[in-house]
Protein backbone atom coordinates (compact mmCIF):
# COMPACT_ATOMS: atom_id res chain seq x y z
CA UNK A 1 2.76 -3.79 14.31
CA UNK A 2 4.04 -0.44 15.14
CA UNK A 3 1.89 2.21 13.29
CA UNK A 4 -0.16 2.70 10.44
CA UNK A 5 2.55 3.25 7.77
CA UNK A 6 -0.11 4.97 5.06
CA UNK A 7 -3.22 4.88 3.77
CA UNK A 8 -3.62 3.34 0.11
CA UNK A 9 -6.38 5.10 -2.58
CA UNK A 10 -6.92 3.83 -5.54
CA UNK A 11 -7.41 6.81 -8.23
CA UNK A 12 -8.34 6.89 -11.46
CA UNK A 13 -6.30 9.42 -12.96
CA UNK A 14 -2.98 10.26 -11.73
CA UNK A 15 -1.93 13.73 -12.46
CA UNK A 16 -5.24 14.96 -11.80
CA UNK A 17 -5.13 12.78 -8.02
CA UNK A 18 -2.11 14.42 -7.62
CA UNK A 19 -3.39 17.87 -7.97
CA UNK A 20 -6.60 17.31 -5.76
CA UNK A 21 -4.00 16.03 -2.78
CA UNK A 22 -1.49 18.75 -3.16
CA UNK A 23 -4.44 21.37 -3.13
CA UNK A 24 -5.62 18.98 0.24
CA UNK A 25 -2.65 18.42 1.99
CA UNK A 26 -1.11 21.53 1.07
CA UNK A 27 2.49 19.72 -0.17
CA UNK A 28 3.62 18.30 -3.11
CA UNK A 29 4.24 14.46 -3.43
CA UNK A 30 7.35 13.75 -2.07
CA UNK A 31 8.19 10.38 -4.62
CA UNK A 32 6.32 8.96 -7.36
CA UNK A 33 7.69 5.23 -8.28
CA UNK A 34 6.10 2.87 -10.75
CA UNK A 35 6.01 -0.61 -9.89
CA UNK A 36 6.00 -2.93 -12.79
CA UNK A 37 5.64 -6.41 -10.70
CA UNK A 38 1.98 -4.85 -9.69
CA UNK A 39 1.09 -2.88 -12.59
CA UNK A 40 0.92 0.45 -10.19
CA UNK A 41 1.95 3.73 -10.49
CA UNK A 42 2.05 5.20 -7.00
CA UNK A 43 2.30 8.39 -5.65
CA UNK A 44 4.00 9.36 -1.66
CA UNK A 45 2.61 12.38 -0.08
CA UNK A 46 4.00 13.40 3.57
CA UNK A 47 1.22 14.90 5.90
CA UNK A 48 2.36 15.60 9.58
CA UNK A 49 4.02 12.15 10.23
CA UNK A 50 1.52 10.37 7.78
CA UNK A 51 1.52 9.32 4.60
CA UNK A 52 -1.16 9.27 1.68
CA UNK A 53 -0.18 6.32 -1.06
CA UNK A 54 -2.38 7.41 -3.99
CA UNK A 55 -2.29 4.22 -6.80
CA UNK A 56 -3.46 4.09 -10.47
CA UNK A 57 -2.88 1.04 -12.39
CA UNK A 58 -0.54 0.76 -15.15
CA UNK A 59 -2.16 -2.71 -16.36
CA UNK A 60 -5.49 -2.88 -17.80
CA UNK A 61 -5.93 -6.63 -15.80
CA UNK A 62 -3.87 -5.63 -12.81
CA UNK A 63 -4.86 -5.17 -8.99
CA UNK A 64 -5.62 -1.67 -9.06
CA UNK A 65 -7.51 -1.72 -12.06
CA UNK A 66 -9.70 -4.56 -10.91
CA UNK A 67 -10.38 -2.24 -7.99
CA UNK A 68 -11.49 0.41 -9.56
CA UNK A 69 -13.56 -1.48 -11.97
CA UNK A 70 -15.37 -3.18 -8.44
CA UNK A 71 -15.53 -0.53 -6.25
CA UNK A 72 -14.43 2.77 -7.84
CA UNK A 73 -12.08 5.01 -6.87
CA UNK A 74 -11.27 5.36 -2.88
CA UNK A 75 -9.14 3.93 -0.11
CA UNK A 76 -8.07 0.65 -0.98
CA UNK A 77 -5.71 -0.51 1.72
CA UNK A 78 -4.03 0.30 5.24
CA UNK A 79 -0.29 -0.14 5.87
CA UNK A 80 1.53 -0.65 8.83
CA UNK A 81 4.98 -1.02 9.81
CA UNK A 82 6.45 -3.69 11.28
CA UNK A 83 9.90 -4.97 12.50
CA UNK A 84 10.29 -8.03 11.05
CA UNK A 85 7.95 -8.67 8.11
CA UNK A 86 8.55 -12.40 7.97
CA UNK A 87 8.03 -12.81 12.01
CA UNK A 88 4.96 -11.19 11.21
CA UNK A 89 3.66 -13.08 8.65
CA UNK A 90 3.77 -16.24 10.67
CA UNK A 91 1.97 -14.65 13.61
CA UNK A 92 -0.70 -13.61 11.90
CA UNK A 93 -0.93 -17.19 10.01
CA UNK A 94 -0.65 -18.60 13.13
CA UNK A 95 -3.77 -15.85 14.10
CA UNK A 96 -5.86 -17.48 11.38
CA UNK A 97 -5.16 -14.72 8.84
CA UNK A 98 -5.05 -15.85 5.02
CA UNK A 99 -2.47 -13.66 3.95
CA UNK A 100 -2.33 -12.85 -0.13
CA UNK A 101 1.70 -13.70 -0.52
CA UNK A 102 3.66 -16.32 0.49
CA UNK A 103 6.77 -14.96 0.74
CA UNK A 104 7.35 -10.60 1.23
CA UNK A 105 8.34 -8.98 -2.27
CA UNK A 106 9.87 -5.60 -3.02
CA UNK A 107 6.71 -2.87 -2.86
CA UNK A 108 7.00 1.08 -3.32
CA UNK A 109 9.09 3.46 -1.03
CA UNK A 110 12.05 0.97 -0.38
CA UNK A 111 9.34 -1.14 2.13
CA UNK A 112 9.06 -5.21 1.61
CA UNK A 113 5.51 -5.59 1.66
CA UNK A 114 2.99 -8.39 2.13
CA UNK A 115 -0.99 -8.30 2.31
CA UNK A 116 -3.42 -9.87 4.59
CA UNK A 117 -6.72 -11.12 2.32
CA UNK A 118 -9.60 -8.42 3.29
CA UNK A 119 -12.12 -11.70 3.87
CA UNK A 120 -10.02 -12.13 7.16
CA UNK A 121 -10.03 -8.64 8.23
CA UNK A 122 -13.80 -7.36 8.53
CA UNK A 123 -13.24 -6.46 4.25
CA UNK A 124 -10.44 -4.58 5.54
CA UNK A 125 -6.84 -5.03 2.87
CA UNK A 126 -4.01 -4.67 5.19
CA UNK A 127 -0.35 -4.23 3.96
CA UNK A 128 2.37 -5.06 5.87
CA UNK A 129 5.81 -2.26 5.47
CA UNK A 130 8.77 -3.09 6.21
CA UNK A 131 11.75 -0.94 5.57
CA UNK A 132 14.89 -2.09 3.31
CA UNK A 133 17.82 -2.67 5.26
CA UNK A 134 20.67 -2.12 3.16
């Protein structure tokens, strides 16, 4: 893993989120992408060389909304980067991590993304980024 990549928060409202973290952070949101596979409408601010990932669901029955329902609004994962997502999949199986997907899919910011279960990380959801080599 390289660095943290962002910090995930689930929110409840969207525009609204987005007008608490501009007024925060001082910037504007530099991409806002929907992501139908995960019923997620996210939202990319730059801060420094962070990034906040803000993340309302688009699906009544979908991650983010289940979230929310459990545990309110609030951070809801960490990212980090890494090399070679697949490489580091089977480490971390290898580790004893239960991780949540098989197989990387497409996630938001042009990053293949996979997710270690929080059960094997202290209650911790971690996503693992890596960037879309075209």
């Amino acid at each position: 893993m390289k660095k943290i990549e962002h910090l995930g928060i689930a929110v409840k409202n969207m525009e609204d989120s987005n007008t608490l973290f501009e007024k925060l952070l001082g910037v504007a949101p530099y991409k806002q992408e929907e992501v139908v596979s995960e019923g997620v409408l996210t939202s990319f601010f730059q801060n420094g060389p962070n990034k906040i990932e803000l993340l309302a669901a688009t699906e009544p029955d979908g991650p983010i909304a289940k979230f929310l329902e459990k545990k309110g609004e609030g951070i809801h994962h960490v990212a980090f980067e890494v090399e070679d997502i697949v490489a580091e999949m089977e480490r971390l199986k290898k580790e004893g991590f239960t991780l949540l997907n098989e197989k990387p899919k497409k996630g938001a910011d042009n990053k293949l993304v996979a997710f270690v279960h929080p059960k094997t990380a202290n209650g911790v959801l971690v996503e693992l980024c890596q960037e879309i080599r075209e």
